[in-house]
XYZ file of C-alpha atoms in Angstrom:
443
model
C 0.000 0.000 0.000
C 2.767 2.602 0.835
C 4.355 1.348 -2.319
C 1.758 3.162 -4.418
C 1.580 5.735 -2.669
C 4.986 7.103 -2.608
C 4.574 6.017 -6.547
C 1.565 8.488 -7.178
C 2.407 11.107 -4.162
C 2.471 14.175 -6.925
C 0.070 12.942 -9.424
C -3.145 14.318 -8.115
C -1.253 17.804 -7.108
C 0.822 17.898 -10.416
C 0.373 21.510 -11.129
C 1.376 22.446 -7.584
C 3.996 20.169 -7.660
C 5.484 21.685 -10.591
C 5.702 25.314 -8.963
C 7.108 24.446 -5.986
C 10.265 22.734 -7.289
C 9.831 25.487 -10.414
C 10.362 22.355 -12.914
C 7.792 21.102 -15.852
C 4.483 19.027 -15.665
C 6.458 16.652 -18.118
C 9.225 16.176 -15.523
C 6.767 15.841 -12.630
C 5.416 13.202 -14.948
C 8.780 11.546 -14.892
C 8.033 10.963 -11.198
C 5.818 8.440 -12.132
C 7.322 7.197 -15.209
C 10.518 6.596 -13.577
C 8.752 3.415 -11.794
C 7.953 2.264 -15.217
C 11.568 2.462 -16.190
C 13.153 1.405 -13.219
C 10.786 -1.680 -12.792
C 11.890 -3.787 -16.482
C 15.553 -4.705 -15.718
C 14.627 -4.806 -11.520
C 11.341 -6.896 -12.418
C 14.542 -9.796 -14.153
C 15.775 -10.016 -10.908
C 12.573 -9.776 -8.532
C 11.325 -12.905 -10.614
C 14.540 -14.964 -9.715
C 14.757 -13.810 -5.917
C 10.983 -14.652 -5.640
C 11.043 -18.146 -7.113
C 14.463 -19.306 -6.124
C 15.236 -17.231 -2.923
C 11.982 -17.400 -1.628
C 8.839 -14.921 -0.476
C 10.833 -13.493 2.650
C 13.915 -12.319 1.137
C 11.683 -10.322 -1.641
C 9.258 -8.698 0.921
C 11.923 -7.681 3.186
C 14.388 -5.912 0.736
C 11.166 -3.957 -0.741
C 10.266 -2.848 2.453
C 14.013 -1.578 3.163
C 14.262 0.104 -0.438
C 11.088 1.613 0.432
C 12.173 3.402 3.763
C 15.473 4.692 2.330
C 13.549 5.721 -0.781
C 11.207 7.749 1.376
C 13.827 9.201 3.170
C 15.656 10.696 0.306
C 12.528 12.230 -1.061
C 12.084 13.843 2.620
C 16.204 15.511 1.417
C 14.140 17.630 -1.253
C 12.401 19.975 1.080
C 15.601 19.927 4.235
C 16.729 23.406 3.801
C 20.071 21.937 5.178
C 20.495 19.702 2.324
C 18.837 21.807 -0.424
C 20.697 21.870 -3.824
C 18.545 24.699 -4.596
C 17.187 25.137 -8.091
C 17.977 21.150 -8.121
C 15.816 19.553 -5.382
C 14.081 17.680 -7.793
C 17.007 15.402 -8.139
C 16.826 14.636 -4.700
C 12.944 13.544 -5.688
C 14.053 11.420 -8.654
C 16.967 9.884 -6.974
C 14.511 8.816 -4.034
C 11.323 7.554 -6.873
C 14.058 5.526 -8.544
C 14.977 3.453 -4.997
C 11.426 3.192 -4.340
C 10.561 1.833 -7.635
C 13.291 -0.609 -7.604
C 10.860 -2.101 -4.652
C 7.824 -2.800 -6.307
C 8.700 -5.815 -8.038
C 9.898 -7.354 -5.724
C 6.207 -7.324 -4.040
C 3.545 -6.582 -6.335
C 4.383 -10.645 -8.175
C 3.819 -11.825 -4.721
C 0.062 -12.141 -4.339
C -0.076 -15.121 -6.277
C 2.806 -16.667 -5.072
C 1.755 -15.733 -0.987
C -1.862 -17.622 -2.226
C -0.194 -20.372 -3.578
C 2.187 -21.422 -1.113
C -0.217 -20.438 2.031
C -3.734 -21.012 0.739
C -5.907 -23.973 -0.418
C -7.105 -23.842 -2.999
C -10.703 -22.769 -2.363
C -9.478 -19.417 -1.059
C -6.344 -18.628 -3.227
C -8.434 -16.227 -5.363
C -9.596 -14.575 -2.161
C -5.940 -14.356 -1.002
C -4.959 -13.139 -4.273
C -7.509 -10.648 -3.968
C -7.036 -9.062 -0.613
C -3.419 -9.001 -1.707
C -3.245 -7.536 -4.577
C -6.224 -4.922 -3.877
C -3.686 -2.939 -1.499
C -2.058 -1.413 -3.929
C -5.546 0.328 -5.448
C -5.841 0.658 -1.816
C -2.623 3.128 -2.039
C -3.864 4.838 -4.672
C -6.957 5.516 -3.300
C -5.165 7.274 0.037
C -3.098 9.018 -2.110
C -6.293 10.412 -4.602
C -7.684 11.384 -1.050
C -5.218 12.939 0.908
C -2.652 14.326 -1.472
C -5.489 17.265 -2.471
C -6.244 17.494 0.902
C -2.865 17.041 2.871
C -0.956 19.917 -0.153
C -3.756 22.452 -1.432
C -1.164 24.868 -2.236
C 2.804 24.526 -2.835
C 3.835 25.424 0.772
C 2.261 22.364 1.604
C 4.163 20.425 -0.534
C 6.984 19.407 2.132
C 3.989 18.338 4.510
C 3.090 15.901 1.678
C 6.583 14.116 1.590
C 7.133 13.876 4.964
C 3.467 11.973 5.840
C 4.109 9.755 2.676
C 7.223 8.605 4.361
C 5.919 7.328 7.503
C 4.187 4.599 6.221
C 7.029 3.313 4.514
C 8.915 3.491 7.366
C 6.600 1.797 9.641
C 5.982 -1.033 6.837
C 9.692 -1.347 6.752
C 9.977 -2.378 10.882
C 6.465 -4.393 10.355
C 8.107 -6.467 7.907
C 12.005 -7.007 9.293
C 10.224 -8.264 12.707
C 7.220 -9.838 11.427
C 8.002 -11.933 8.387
C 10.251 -14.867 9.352
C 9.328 -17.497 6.539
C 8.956 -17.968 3.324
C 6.296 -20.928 3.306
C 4.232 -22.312 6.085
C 4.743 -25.512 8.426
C 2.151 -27.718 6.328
C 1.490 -27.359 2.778
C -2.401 -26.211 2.268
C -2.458 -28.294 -1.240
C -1.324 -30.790 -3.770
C 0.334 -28.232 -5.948
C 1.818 -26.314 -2.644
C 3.472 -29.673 -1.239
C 5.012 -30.803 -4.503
C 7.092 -28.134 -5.581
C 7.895 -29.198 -8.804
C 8.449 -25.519 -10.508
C 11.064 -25.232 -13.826
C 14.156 -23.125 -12.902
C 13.517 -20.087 -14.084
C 15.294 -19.811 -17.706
C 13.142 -23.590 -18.450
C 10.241 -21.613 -16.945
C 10.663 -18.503 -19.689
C 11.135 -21.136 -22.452
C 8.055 -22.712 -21.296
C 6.025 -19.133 -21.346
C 7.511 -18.174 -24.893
C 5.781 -21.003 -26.254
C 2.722 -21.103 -23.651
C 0.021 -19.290 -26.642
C -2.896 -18.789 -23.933
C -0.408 -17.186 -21.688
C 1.160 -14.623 -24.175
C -1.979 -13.823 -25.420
C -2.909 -13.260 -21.440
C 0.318 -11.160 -21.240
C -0.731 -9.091 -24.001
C -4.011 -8.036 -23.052
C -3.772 -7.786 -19.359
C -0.339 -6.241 -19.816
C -2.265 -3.288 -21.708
C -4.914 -3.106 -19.298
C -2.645 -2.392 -16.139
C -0.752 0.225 -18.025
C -3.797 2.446 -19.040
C -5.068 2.110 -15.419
C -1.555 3.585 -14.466
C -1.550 5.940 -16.940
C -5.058 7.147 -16.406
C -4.199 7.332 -12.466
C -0.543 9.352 -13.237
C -2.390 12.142 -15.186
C -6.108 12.523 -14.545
C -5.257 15.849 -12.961
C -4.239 16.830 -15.948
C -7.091 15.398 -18.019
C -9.753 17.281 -15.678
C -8.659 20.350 -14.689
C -8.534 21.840 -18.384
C -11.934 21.304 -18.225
C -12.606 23.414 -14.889
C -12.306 20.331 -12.426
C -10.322 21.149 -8.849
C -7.888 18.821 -7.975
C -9.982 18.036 -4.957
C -12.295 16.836 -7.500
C -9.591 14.877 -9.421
C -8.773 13.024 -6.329
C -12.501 12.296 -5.282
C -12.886 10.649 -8.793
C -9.455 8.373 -8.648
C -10.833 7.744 -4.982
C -14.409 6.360 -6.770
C -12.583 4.791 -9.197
C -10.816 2.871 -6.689
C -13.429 1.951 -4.186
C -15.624 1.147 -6.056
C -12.604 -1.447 -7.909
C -12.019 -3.215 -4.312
C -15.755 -3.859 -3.982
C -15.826 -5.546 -7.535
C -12.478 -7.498 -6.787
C -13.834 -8.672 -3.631
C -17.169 -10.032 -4.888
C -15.320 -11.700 -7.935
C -12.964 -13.196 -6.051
C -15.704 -14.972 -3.602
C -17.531 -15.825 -6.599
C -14.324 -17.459 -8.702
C -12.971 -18.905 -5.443
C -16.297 -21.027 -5.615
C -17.137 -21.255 -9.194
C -13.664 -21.931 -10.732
C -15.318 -19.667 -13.655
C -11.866 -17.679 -14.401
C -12.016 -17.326 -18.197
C -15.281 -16.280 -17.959
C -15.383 -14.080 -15.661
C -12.387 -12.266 -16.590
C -14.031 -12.047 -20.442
C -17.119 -10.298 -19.112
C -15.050 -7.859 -17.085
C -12.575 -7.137 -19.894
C -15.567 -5.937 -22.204
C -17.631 -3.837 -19.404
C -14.522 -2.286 -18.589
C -13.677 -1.246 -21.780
C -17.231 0.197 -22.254
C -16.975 1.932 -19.676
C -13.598 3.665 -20.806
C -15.469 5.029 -23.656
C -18.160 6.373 -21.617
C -15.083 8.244 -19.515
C -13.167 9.217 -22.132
C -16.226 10.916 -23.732
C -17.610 12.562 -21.103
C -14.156 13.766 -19.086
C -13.579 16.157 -22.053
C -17.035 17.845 -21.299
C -17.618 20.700 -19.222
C -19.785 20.807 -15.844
C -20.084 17.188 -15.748
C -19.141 16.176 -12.311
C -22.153 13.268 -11.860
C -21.277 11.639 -14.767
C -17.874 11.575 -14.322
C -18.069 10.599 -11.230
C -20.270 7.308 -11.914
C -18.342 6.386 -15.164
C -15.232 6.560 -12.872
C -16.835 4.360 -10.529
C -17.925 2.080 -13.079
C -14.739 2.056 -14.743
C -13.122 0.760 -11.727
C -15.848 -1.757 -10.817
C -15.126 -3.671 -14.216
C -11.611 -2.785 -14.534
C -10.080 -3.144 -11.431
C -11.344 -6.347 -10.276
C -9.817 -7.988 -13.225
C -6.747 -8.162 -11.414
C -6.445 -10.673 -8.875
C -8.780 -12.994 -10.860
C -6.187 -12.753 -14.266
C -3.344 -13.305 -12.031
C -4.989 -16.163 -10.531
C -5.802 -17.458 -14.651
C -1.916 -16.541 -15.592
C -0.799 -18.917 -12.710
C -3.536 -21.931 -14.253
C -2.598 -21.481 -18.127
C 1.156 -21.311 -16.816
C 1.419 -23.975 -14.260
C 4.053 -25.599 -13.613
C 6.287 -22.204 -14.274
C 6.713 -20.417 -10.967
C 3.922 -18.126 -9.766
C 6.806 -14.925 -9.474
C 7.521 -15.606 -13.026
C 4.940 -15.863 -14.921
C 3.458 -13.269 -13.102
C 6.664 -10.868 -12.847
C 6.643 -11.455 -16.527
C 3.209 -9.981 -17.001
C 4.208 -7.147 -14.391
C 7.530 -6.309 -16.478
C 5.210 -6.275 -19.492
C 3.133 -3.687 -18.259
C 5.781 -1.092 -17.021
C 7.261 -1.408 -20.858
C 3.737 -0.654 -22.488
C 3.184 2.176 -19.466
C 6.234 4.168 -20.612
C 5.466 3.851 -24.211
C 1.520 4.969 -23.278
C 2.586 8.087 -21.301
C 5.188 8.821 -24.183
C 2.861 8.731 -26.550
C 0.034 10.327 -24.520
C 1.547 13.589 -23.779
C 2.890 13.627 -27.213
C -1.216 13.861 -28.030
C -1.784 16.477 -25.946
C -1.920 20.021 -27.017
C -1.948 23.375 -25.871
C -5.348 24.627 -24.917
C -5.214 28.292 -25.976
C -8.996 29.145 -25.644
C -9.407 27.300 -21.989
C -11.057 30.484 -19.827
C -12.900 27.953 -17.147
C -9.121 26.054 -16.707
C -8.277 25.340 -12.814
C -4.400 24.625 -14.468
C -1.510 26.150 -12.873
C -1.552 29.343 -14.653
C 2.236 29.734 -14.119
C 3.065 26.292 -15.914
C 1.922 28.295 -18.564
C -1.147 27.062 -21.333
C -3.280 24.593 -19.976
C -2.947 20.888 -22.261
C -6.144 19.490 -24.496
C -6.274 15.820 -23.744
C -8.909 14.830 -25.849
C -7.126 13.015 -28.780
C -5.207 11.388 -25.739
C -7.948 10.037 -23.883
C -9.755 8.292 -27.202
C -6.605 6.845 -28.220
C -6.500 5.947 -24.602
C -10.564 4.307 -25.315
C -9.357 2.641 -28.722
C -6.355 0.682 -27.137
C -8.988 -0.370 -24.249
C -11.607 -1.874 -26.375
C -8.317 -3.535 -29.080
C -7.023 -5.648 -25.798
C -10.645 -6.622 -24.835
C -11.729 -7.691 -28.184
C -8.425 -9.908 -29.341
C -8.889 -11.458 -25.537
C -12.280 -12.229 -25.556
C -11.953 -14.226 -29.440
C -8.626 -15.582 -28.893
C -8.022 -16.423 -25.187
C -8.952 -20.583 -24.334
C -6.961 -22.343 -22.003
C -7.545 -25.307 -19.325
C -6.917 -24.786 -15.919
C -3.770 -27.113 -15.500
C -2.777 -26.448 -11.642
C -6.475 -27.308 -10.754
C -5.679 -30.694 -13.215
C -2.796 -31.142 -11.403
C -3.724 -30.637 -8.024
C -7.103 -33.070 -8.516
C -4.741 -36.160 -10.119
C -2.451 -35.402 -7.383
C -5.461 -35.519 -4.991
C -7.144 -38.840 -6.751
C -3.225 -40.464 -6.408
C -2.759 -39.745 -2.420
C -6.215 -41.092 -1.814
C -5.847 -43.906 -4.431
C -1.904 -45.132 -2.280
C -4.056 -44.688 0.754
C -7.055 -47.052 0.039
C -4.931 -49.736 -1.206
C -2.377 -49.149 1.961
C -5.967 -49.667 4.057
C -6.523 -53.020 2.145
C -2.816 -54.313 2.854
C -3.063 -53.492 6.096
C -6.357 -55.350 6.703
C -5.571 -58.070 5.348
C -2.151 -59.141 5.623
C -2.972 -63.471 5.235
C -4.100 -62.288 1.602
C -1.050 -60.406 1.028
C 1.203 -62.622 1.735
C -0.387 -65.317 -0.153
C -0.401 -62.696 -2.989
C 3.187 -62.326 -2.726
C 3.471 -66.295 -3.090
């Protein structure tokens, strides 16, 4: 959770941001873009420590970069330490630690549900794991416009992002001490039979259900990032506060954790995964449209409001049900690679969307209702940006829904397993109860 929010600390208070370290929106952008970068040659090596190291080692160095990160961030506004017109290095230096930690935790949901859960509850697992990082995002959409109205507050900001990570950091050094339980809680959890991890890459580069899963998922996660890194920017041309930005990435959000947590009951029971992640793919991308439409329209704070909220009932609570499908079409690969694959997927296709999204946007000469920064100077038109943003959304959920199929192999796994033990068992029972017959068997 503090992860994403020292990620996204500046995003809802861009403008501000901006004219208190008297840099650029497209380097306060950079804040967030940096995790992208940072996160495809760290995401290599998060796979390998997750699935060959083991769960403890990965949670325990994130938490550490995380603190330190925090920390140097907290340099930028010490007047003792100021560089001066070059804080913001202090800033990047301390985004760049940070995001060198969120591999190494944000593949471990389905690895934690797999190795601690059976197997009726993994997706619920899964769920509540992976849902606190929307939870970050939604503190940060909440209290970033509220904490830093103005640009003196921006120091204020920084320092109360950093606590968290600190206290996360002494929660997890004295609290986690193992990577996997006494007793297994399944089949598939007590025979670790996992590829090493270059067989287990081989094995996903010709896996067709998975790359096509990579593909689309992949796509989705970076437009939700991107849409969360610059929404400020998207509304306010259009006379929204930033208070108001932040209330709508807050909907978007909540109203995401209610959908994952009803889908993942329902899939944890149903074993429906394709389906269900189908069905979500196209309402979210609906949905997108409906945003993307009405977010360039003046005065329209009820509607964007519930099309945010839609968008993040359908879109968000894709995620811990996919990951939970990449882990079945992928099994036996480890659960940190084939999902750290996915992950280092996304943070490629997030750079090239922001990239490609401000290189859409355009000044906004005629913009007399703006609530922009007026000293960043003309406020951005992000129409073209947003529809492109629509069109990529409904691509990835149309190629998914015709060409995904898979079977579920862990599940066919874990029930011959299952059907073995009990099978060794029985015929141990009939040995034992009658051992005349055996031996005359034997003669």
């Amino acid at each position: 959770m503090d992860r994403r929010w020292l990620w996204l600390t500046f995003a809802p208070v861009a403008d501000i941001t901006a004219e208190r370290f008297r840099t650029s929106l497209d380097m306060v952008n950079w804040l967030s873009i940096v995790y992208f970068v940072v996160s495809v040659p760290v995401g290599l090596l998060a796979i390998w420590i997750l699935d060959t190291i083991g769960l403890r080692c990965a949670v325990l160095l994130c938490a550490w970069l995380n603190m330190v990160g925090s920390i140097v961030r907290v340099f930028s506004v010490i007047d003792s330490l100021s560089l001066g017109s070059l804080n913001y290095v202090y800033l990047l230096v301390g985004q760049c630690l940070c995001a060198g930690a969120q591999p190494l935790i944000i593949f471990a949901p389905t690895k934690l549900a797999a190795l601690w859960f059976p197997e009726d509850q993994r997706a619920t697992a899964n769920m509540i794991a992976s849902m606190s990082n929307p939870l970050g995002m939604l503190i940060v959409n909440l209290l970033s416009p509220t904490i830093a109205p103005e640009a003196k507050d921006i120091p204020l900001l920084i320092g109360v992002s950093a606590a968290p990570a600190i206290l996360g950091c002494l929660m997890s050094t004295v609290g986690v001490c193992s990577s996997v339980p006494p007793t297994p809680p399944s089949a598939s959890a007590d025979h670790l039979n996992s590829p090493t991890f270059c067989e287990g890459l081989k094995m996903l580069s010709r896996n067709k259900p998975y790359i096509i899963l990579n593909l689309c998922f992949a796509t989705g996660v970076a437009l939700f990032t991107c849409l969360s890194s610059l929404l400020e920017q998207i509304l306010c041309v259009n006379g929204y506060s930033n208070f108001f930005a932040g209330l709508t990435g807050a909907l978007f959000i909540i109203f995401g954790l209610i959908g994952a947590f009803f889908l993942g009951l329902y899939v944890d029971r149903t074993k429906k995964f394709t389906e269900t992640t189908k069905i979500s793919f196209v309402l979210s991308a609906l949905t997108c449209i409906g945003f993307a439409v009405v977010s360039q329209m003046r005065e329209q704070t009820y509607a964007v409001a519930i099309l945010s909220s839609l968008f993040g009932l359908f879109g968000f609570s894709i995620y811990p049900i996919a990951m939970e499908l990449n882990v079945e079409c992928s099994y036996p690969v480890g659960e940190g690679t084939s999902s750290g694959i996915i992950f280092v997927t996304s943070q490629i296709l997030g750079v090239l969307f922001i990239l490609l999204f401000q290189n859409l946007a355009v000044e906004k000469k005629n913009a007399p209702f703006s609530t922009c920064a007026v000293s960043l100077g003309p406020p951005m038109d992000w129409s073209n940006a947003i529809l492109v943003m629509a069109g990529i959304s409904t691509l990835a959920s149309c190629f998914f829904i015709i060409t995904f199929h898979t079977n579920y192999k862990r599940i066919s796994a874990e029930t011959s397993q299952s059907f073995s033990t009990n099978k060794t068992e029985e015929e141990s029972i009939v040995v034992t109860a009658h051992p005349k017959c055996h031996k005359l068997n034997k003669l």
